[in-house]
Each structure stands twice: as structure tokens, then as C-alpha cells.
CSV table of C-alpha atoms in Angstrom, one decimal:
chain,number,residue,atom,x,y,z
A,184,MET,CA,-0.1,0.1,0.1
A,185,LYS,CA,1.2,3.5,-0.6
A,186,MET,CA,0.8,6.0,2.0
A,187,LEU,CA,2.0,9.6,2.3
A,188,ILE,CA,4.1,9.1,5.3
A,189,ASN,CA,7.8,9.1,6.5
A,190,VAL,CA,7.8,5.8,8.5
A,191,PRO,CA,4.8,4.0,10.3
A,192,GLU,CA,6.7,5.0,13.8
A,193,THR,CA,6.2,8.5,13.5
A,194,VAL,CA,2.8,9.1,11.8
A,195,VAL,CA,1.0,10.3,14.8
A,196,PRO,CA,3.8,12.9,15.9
A,197,ASP,CA,4.2,14.0,12.1
A,198,ALA,CA,0.7,14.7,11.8
A,199,LEU,CA,0.6,16.6,15.3
A,200,ARG,CA,3.6,18.9,14.0
A,201,GLY,CA,1.5,19.7,11.0
A,202,LEU,CA,-1.3,20.6,13.1
A,203,ALA,CA,0.9,22.9,15.1
A,204,ALA,CA,1.9,24.4,11.9
A,205,CYS,CA,-1.4,25.1,10.3
A,206,HIS,CA,-3.5,26.0,13.4
A,207,PRO,CA,-1.7,28.7,15.6
A,208,GLU,CA,-4.8,28.8,17.5
A,209,LEU,CA,-4.1,25.6,19.1
A,210,ILE,CA,-1.3,24.3,21.7
A,211,VAL,CA,0.1,21.2,20.3
A,212,ASP,CA,2.5,19.3,22.5
A,213,VAL,CA,3.9,16.8,20.1
A,214,ASP,CA,5.8,15.1,23.0
A,215,ASN,CA,3.0,14.6,25.3
A,216,ARG,CA,0.5,14.3,22.8
A,217,VAL,CA,-2.0,16.9,24.0
A,218,ILE,CA,-4.0,19.2,21.9
A,219,VAL,CA,-5.5,22.4,23.6
A,220,ARG,CA,-7.1,25.5,22.7
A,221,ARG,CA,-4.8,28.5,22.8
A,222,ASP,CA,-7.1,30.4,25.5
A,223,ALA,CA,-7.4,27.7,27.7
A,224,PRO,CA,-8.5,27.7,30.5
A,225,VAL,CA,-11.2,29.8,29.7
A,226,GLU,CA,-12.4,31.8,32.6
A,227,ASP,CA,-15.7,30.6,34.6
A,228,LYS,CA,-16.2,27.9,31.9
A,229,VAL,CA,-16.3,23.8,32.1
A,230,GLY,CA,-13.6,22.5,30.2
A,231,LEU,CA,-14.3,19.3,27.8
A,232,VAL,CA,-11.7,16.9,26.9
A,233,SER,CA,-12.0,13.9,24.5
A,234,GLY,CA,-9.7,11.6,22.8
A,235,GLY,CA,-9.1,8.2,21.3
A,236,GLY,CA,-7.0,6.1,18.9
A,237,SER,CA,-5.4,8.2,16.1
A,238,GLY,CA,-6.8,7.4,12.4
A,239,HIS,CA,-10.4,8.8,12.8
A,240,GLU,CA,-9.6,12.5,12.1
A,241,PRO,CA,-10.9,15.1,12.4
A,242,LEU,CA,-11.8,13.3,15.3
A,243,HIS,CA,-11.0,14.4,17.9
A,244,GLY,CA,-8.1,16.9,17.6
A,245,GLY,CA,-9.9,18.5,14.9
A,246,PHE,CA,-12.7,19.4,16.9
A,247,VAL,CA,-10.5,21.4,19.4
A,248,GLY,CA,-11.8,25.2,19.7
A,249,PRO,CA,-14.5,27.5,20.7
A,250,GLY,CA,-17.8,25.7,20.7
A,251,MET,CA,-16.4,22.2,20.9
A,252,LEU,CA,-13.8,20.8,22.9
A,253,ASP,CA,-11.2,22.6,25.1
A,254,ALA,CA,-8.4,19.6,24.7
A,255,ALA,CA,-7.9,16.4,22.8
A,256,CYS,CA,-5.6,13.2,23.6
A,257,PRO,CA,-4.8,11.3,20.4
A,258,GLY,CA,-3.3,7.9,21.0
A,259,GLU,CA,-1.4,5.8,18.6
A,260,VAL,CA,-3.6,4.6,15.6
A,261,PHE,CA,-6.5,2.8,16.8
A,262,THR,CA,-5.1,2.8,20.4
A,263,SER,CA,-6.5,4.4,23.3
A,264,PRO,CA,-4.4,7.3,24.6
A,265,VAL,CA,-2.8,7.0,28.3
A,266,PRO,CA,-4.1,8.2,31.4
A,267,ASP,CA,-1.2,10.9,31.8
A,268,GLN,CA,-2.3,12.5,28.3
A,269,MET,CA,-5.9,12.9,29.9
A,270,VAL,CA,-4.6,14.4,33.2
A,271,ARG,CA,-2.2,17.0,31.3
A,272,ALA,CA,-5.2,18.1,29.2
A,273,ALA,CA,-7.5,18.4,32.3
A,274,ALA,CA,-5.0,20.4,34.1
A,275,ALA,CA,-4.6,22.6,30.9
A,276,VAL,CA,-8.2,23.3,30.5
A,277,ASP,CA,-9.5,23.5,34.3
A,278,SER,CA,-10.8,26.9,35.3
A,279,GLY,CA,-12.2,25.7,38.5
A,280,LYS,CA,-15.6,24.7,37.2
A,281,GLY,CA,-14.6,21.2,36.3
A,282,VAL,CA,-13.7,19.1,33.4
A,283,LEU,CA,-16.1,16.9,31.4
A,284,PHE,CA,-14.4,13.8,29.9
A,285,ILE,CA,-16.3,12.6,26.8
A,286,VAL,CA,-15.5,9.0,26.0
A,287,LYS,CA,-16.2,6.4,23.1
A,288,ASN,CA,-17.2,3.2,24.4
A,289,TYR,CA,-14.0,1.1,23.7
A,290,THR,CA,-12.5,-0.9,26.6
A,291,GLY,CA,-9.0,0.8,26.5
A,292,ASP,CA,-10.7,4.5,26.3
A,293,VAL,CA,-12.9,3.5,29.2
A,294,LEU,CA,-10.3,2.0,31.4
A,295,ASN,CA,-7.9,4.7,30.7
A,296,PHE,CA,-10.3,7.8,31.1
A,297,ASP,CA,-11.5,6.2,34.5
A,298,MET,CA,-8.0,6.0,35.6
A,299,ALA,CA,-7.1,9.5,34.5
A,300,ALA,CA,-10.5,11.0,36.2
A,301,GLU,CA,-9.3,9.5,39.5
A,302,LEU,CA,-5.8,10.9,39.0
A,303,ALA,CA,-7.3,14.3,38.1
A,304,GLU,CA,-9.5,14.3,41.3
A,305,ASP,CA,-6.3,13.8,43.1
A,306,GLU,CA,-5.0,17.0,42.0
A,307,GLY,CA,-8.0,18.8,42.8
A,308,ILE,CA,-9.7,18.8,39.5
A,309,GLN,CA,-13.5,18.1,39.5
A,310,VAL,CA,-14.3,15.4,36.7
A,311,ALA,CA,-17.6,14.1,35.2
A,312,LYS,CA,-17.6,11.5,32.3
A,313,VAL,CA,-20.0,10.8,29.7
A,314,LEU,CA,-19.9,7.7,27.6
A,315,VAL,CA,-20.8,7.6,24.0
A,316,ASN,CA,-22.4,4.3,22.7
A,317,ASP,CA,-24.5,5.0,19.9
A,318,ASP,CA,-24.0,2.2,17.5
A,319,ALA,CA,-27.3,0.3,16.4
A,320,ALA,CA,-25.5,-2.2,14.7
A,321,VAL,CA,-24.3,-4.7,17.3
A,322,THR,CA,-24.4,-4.8,21.1
A,323,ASP,CA,-20.9,-6.1,21.7
A,324,SER,CA,-17.9,-6.2,19.6
A,325,LEU,CA,-14.2,-6.7,19.3
A,326,TYR,CA,-13.3,-3.7,21.1
A,327,THR,CA,-16.3,-3.4,23.5
A,328,ALA,CA,-18.8,-4.4,26.3
A,329,GLY,CA,-22.2,-3.1,25.1
A,330,ARG,CA,-22.6,-0.6,22.1
A,331,ARG,CA,-19.8,1.0,20.4
A,332,GLY,CA,-19.2,4.9,20.4
A,333,THR,CA,-19.3,6.1,16.7
A,334,GLY,CA,-20.5,9.2,14.9
A,335,ALA,CA,-22.9,10.7,17.9
A,336,THR,CA,-19.7,11.6,19.6
A,337,LEU,CA,-19.6,14.6,17.1
A,338,PHE,CA,-23.1,15.7,18.2
A,339,VAL,CA,-22.0,15.2,22.0
A,340,GLU,CA,-18.9,17.3,21.4
A,341,LYS,CA,-20.6,20.0,19.6
A,342,ILE,CA,-23.9,20.2,21.6
A,343,ALA,CA,-21.9,20.0,25.0
A,344,GLY,CA,-19.5,22.4,23.9
A,345,ALA,CA,-21.7,25.1,23.1
A,346,ALA,CA,-23.8,24.5,26.5
A,347,ALA,CA,-20.3,24.9,28.2
A,348,ASP,CA,-19.4,28.1,26.2
A,349,GLU,CA,-22.7,29.8,27.6
A,350,GLY,CA,-21.3,29.2,31.0
A,351,ALA,CA,-23.5,26.3,31.9
A,352,PRO,CA,-22.4,24.5,35.3
A,353,LEU,CA,-20.6,20.9,35.1
A,354,GLU,CA,-23.7,19.2,36.1
A,355,ARG,CA,-25.7,20.7,33.4
A,356,VAL,CA,-23.2,20.4,30.6
A,357,GLU,CA,-23.1,16.4,31.9
A,358,SER,CA,-26.5,16.1,31.7
A,359,ILE,CA,-26.9,17.8,28.1
A,360,ALA,CA,-24.0,15.4,26.9
A,361,ARG,CA,-25.8,12.2,28.3
A,362,ARG,CA,-29.2,13.2,26.8
A,363,VAL,CA,-27.5,13.8,23.2
A,364,ASN,CA,-26.0,10.3,23.8
A,365,GLU,CA,-29.3,8.6,24.7
A,366,LEU,CA,-31.1,10.5,21.6
A,367,SER,CA,-28.5,9.3,19.1
A,368,ARG,CA,-28.0,6.2,17.0
A,369,SER,CA,-25.6,5.3,14.2
A,370,PHE,CA,-25.2,2.6,11.7
A,371,GLY,CA,-22.0,2.2,9.4
A,372,VAL,CA,-21.6,0.5,6.0
A,373,ALA,CA,-18.0,-0.6,4.7
A,374,LEU,CA,-17.1,-0.9,0.9
A,375,SER,CA,-13.5,-1.6,1.5
A,376,ALA,CA,-11.2,-2.6,4.6
A,377,CYS,CA,-8.9,0.1,6.1
A,378,SER,CA,-5.0,-0.1,6.1
A,379,THR,CA,-3.2,0.9,9.2
A,380,PRO,CA,0.5,2.3,8.7
A,381,ALA,CA,2.0,-0.5,10.8
A,382,LYS,CA,0.3,-3.1,8.9
A,383,GLY,CA,0.8,-1.6,5.5
A,384,GLY,CA,-2.1,-3.3,4.0
A,385,PRO,CA,-5.9,-4.1,4.6
A,386,THR,CA,-6.6,-4.8,8.4
A,387,PHE,CA,-9.2,-7.4,7.3
A,388,ASP,CA,-10.5,-9.4,4.2
A,389,LEU,CA,-13.4,-7.8,2.3
A,390,PRO,CA,-13.7,-9.3,-1.0
A,391,SER,CA,-14.4,-6.7,-3.8
A,392,GLY,CA,-18.1,-7.9,-4.6
A,393,GLU,CA,-19.2,-7.5,-0.9
A,394,LEU,CA,-20.0,-4.9,1.8
A,395,GLU,CA,-19.9,-5.1,5.5
A,396,LEU,CA,-23.4,-4.0,7.3
A,397,GLY,CA,-23.0,-2.7,10.5
A,398,VAL,CA,-19.2,-2.2,10.7
A,399,GLY,CA,-17.1,-0.5,13.4
A,400,ILE,CA,-15.0,2.6,13.0
A,401,HIS,CA,-11.7,0.3,13.5
A,402,GLY,CA,-13.2,-2.4,10.9
A,403,GLU,CA,-14.9,-4.5,13.6
A,404,PRO,CA,-17.5,-7.0,12.1
A,405,GLY,CA,-21.1,-5.9,11.7
A,406,ARG,CA,-24.1,-7.7,11.5
A,407,GLU,CA,-23.5,-9.4,7.9
A,408,ARG,CA,-21.8,-9.2,4.7
A,409,ARG,CA,-23.9,-9.0,1.4
A,410,ALA,CA,-23.0,-8.8,-2.3
A,411,MET,CA,-22.5,-5.3,-3.0
A,412,MET,CA,-25.8,-3.0,-3.0
A,413,THR,CA,-26.8,0.2,-4.4
A,414,SER,CA,-27.1,3.4,-2.4
A,415,HIS,CA,-30.8,3.3,-2.5
A,416,GLU,CA,-30.6,-0.2,-0.9
A,417,ILE,CA,-28.0,0.7,1.4
A,418,ALA,CA,-29.9,3.7,2.7
A,419,ASP,CA,-33.1,1.7,3.2
A,420,TYR,CA,-31.3,-0.8,5.1
A,421,ALA,CA,-29.4,1.5,7.5
A,422,VAL,CA,-32.4,3.9,8.1
A,423,GLU,CA,-34.6,0.9,8.9
A,424,VAL,CA,-32.1,-0.2,11.6
A,425,VAL,CA,-31.5,3.3,13.0
A,426,VAL,CA,-35.2,4.3,12.9
A,427,GLU,CA,-36.4,1.2,14.5
A,428,ASP,CA,-33.9,1.4,17.4
A,429,LEU,CA,-34.2,4.9,18.1
A,430,ARG,CA,-38.0,5.5,17.3
A,431,PRO,CA,-37.8,9.2,16.7
A,432,ASP,CA,-41.1,11.1,17.5
A,433,SER,CA,-39.6,14.8,17.1
A,434,PRO,CA,-37.2,16.2,14.3
A,435,VAL,CA,-33.6,14.9,13.9
A,436,LEU,CA,-30.2,15.9,13.3
A,437,LEU,CA,-28.8,13.9,10.5
A,438,LEU,CA,-24.8,13.1,10.0
A,439,VAL,CA,-24.1,11.7,6.6
A,440,ASN,CA,-20.6,10.5,7.5
A,441,GLY,CA,-17.7,9.0,5.2
A,442,MET,CA,-15.4,6.7,6.5
A,443,GLY,CA,-12.3,8.2,5.0
A,444,ALA,CA,-12.0,7.5,1.3
A,445,THR,CA,-15.5,8.3,0.3
A,446,PRO,CA,-15.7,11.4,-2.1
A,447,GLN,CA,-18.2,13.9,-1.4
A,448,LEU,CA,-19.9,13.0,-4.8
A,449,GLU,CA,-21.1,9.9,-3.4
A,450,LEU,CA,-21.7,11.2,0.1
A,451,TYR,CA,-24.2,13.5,-1.1
A,452,GLY,CA,-25.8,11.1,-3.4
A,453,PHE,CA,-26.2,8.7,-0.2
A,454,ALA,CA,-27.5,11.8,1.7
A,455,ALA,CA,-30.5,12.0,-1.0
A,456,GLU,CA,-31.0,8.3,-0.7
A,457,VAL,CA,-31.1,8.8,3.5
A,458,HIS,CA,-33.4,11.9,3.2
A,459,ARG,CA,-35.8,9.9,1.0
A,460,ALA,CA,-36.0,6.9,3.6
A,461,LEU,CA,-36.4,9.0,6.2
A,462,GLY,CA,-39.4,10.8,4.5
A,463,GLU,CA,-40.8,7.7,3.7
A,464,ARG,CA,-40.9,7.0,7.5
A,465,ARG,CA,-42.0,10.4,8.3
A,466,VAL,CA,-39.1,11.4,10.2
A,467,ALA,CA,-38.3,15.2,9.9
A,468,VAL,CA,-34.8,16.4,9.3
A,469,ALA,CA,-34.0,19.4,11.3
A,470,ARG,CA,-30.4,19.9,10.1
A,471,THR,CA,-27.9,17.6,7.8
A,472,LEU,CA,-24.1,17.3,8.0
A,473,VAL,CA,-22.3,15.9,5.1
A,474,GLY,CA,-18.7,15.1,5.0
A,475,ASN,CA,-15.9,12.9,6.5
A,476,TYR,CA,-15.8,13.7,10.1
A,477,VAL,CA,-15.5,10.2,12.3
A,478,THR,CA,-13.3,8.3,9.9
A,479,SER,CA,-11.3,5.0,9.8
A,480,LEU,CA,-8.1,6.0,7.9
A,481,ASP,CA,-8.6,5.0,4.2
A,482,MET,CA,-11.8,2.6,4.4
A,483,ALA,CA,-14.5,3.4,1.6
A,484,GLY,CA,-18.1,3.5,3.2
A,485,ALA,CA,-20.4,5.6,5.0
A,486,SER,CA,-22.4,5.9,8.4
A,487,ILE,CA,-25.5,7.6,9.2
A,488,THR,CA,-26.2,9.1,12.7
A,489,LEU,CA,-29.6,10.5,13.8
A,490,CYS,CA,-30.0,12.5,17.1
A,491,GLN,CA,-33.5,13.7,18.1
A,492,VAL,CA,-33.4,17.3,19.1
A,493,ASP,CA,-35.9,20.0,20.7
A,494,GLU,CA,-35.6,23.6,20.3
A,495,ASP,CA,-32.8,23.8,23.1
A,496,LEU,CA,-30.6,21.0,21.6
A,497,LEU,CA,-31.2,22.6,18.0
A,498,ARG,CA,-30.1,26.0,19.5
A,499,LEU,CA,-26.9,24.5,20.7
A,500,TRP,CA,-26.4,22.8,17.7
A,501,ASP,CA,-26.5,26.0,15.6
A,502,ALA,CA,-24.4,28.0,18.2
A,503,PRO,CA,-21.0,29.1,16.6
A,504,VAL,CA,-18.2,26.8,16.5
A,505,ARG,CA,-14.7,27.3,15.1
A,506,THR,CA,-12.3,24.4,15.0
A,507,ALA,CA,-10.1,22.8,12.3
A,508,GLY,CA,-12.7,20.2,11.6
A,509,LEU,CA,-15.9,22.0,11.8
A,510,ARG,CA,-17.0,25.8,12.0
A,511,TRP,CA,-19.9,27.9,11.3
A,512,GLY,CA,-21.6,31.1,13.0
A,513,ALA,CA,-19.8,34.3,14.3
């Protein structure tokens, strides 16, 4: 496999050096692997910290900035960051109002963030944690006990980030983050396997004429493999799974997310089919975001995430955000 890298061992620090060069509004500690918004800690504001294995960009480092995260901790590719990173991040963003850890439900992430919370509290930092477990495809997988954390992580970080920017206390920000997770469901489809720099080739075998329905963001198995389907058929399948699980009775946010190697041309065509399938099921879409946001290196495929919203959650979604990977508003 051809990759635009130097050597596999330096992929993450090389990317962090590039992030630092391109985004002076961020403080990027390459050695300790912590990304912090330059104005942190923001006075009288709850700090938001997330992180996970690299390879899912722009999640999480691309979502550090006003309106979203205060800091992110990148691990090695598909490998959890370590507690020391998380404690450094919490100390860098704590204004005295507490810190919220946003954690995708993968075993390594959960264990390390739990340990980091204990260490941070020993240093006098108040910490709350929210677990993101939105995947409707499977209950247990290779990396998890329970549902996997996938596309809803973006909704949680954006909406909780807006609440924190408004000055909401830690208990309120935590409650909003939990609510967003509970009101969200996702489903992913892989058209090809991803390739890690260390392996230099596909991480699993997916024949050219087949797709994986319900795949995880590390290439974990889904519900089943089938012969290649049309965009229309994939949308019907994915929407049916998500709507049946979520049973929305109010408008939804819709994320049509590329897995890393899917071009916008295909994603917007797929988005049209998802809107059609939702309309046939009488699910109203309040906002749609289309693009590669929660990725799996060079995997071809897509995922959809729905989040039920009321006026307050929609207002927080629409609030200004200014990060490397997501920005709108003032």
C-alpha cells in the first residue's frame, strides 16, 4: 500500500507537527500528545476533554476550539491514549469549574479515562464522564462491552461544547451530553477495509464484490456481509435499523459521515437516499451535516447518525463553532 508518510513509527507525531504548523490557535504538545485551545483555560467555563486512537480524523483533535472541545488526547493509530495525556489535558483546561471527559465506548478508552479521572481528582480537579455508545448495529464487538461509540461523538462534543461556552455548570453540561447520547443512534457500512501504517495493508478481508453492514470504526465486524448493494438499498437498510432502534418522535439532526475514502460526490448522493428513506418513514430532518468527520483511515463507506432534538438542543447545535474540522457562525 502506498501512503503519504515517512515511517509508520512517526505517523502520529508527524501529523501533530502539521496540525501545529497549520493552526496557531491551538497549542499542540507533540511530545506529550495533547492538543489544547490556545486561550485555555477559559475563565468560568467547564472544560471539555476527549480523545482516542488516531486514524479517525478530524475526530478528536480537529474538534478543539471555541464551541466544542477544550482539549484532545490522540493515541497511537486505533489505540487508546494513556491516562497521563488525559490528566495533562484536564489540568490545562480546568478553570475551577470542572472538566467533562467525553469517552467513546471502547474498552481501552473507558479504562484509561476512568484512571485519569481518579488521578485528576487527586490533583483537585472536579471531573465528570460521559460515555458515548450510539452504534445500533451490534451490542458487543471486538473492542467493546455494549454498544460502540461512533458518529454521535460529534453531536455530543458540539452540543455540550456550546452549553459549556454559554457558562452552564458541570452538572448541566454533563446532563446535556448524556441526553444527546441517549437520543442518538448510528449505523455504518464498509465498502472496503482500512489499512494501518504499521500493517501496510488491509486490516481485514473484504472481497471486492461484498460490503460489511454494521461495521465499526476500526473495521470491527458488523451484522452481516452481502453482495454489493446500491446507494438506495444501503440507505433503506441503514435507516430502517436506526429508526427501529431510536423510534424518533421529533425532528432529528442527520450526520451522513464518510469513513475516510468516500468522496463528497458519493456522500451527497447517499444523503439524498437517506433523506428519501427518512421521509418515507415520516422522520423530519432539522439539520444535515455531510462529510468525512468520524473516519477509519482509508476505509471506503459511510455511516449515518440520527439525534432527536428539541428547540434547546437545536439552538446549541446551531451555536457558533470554530475548530479545524468544523466551523460556522460568528
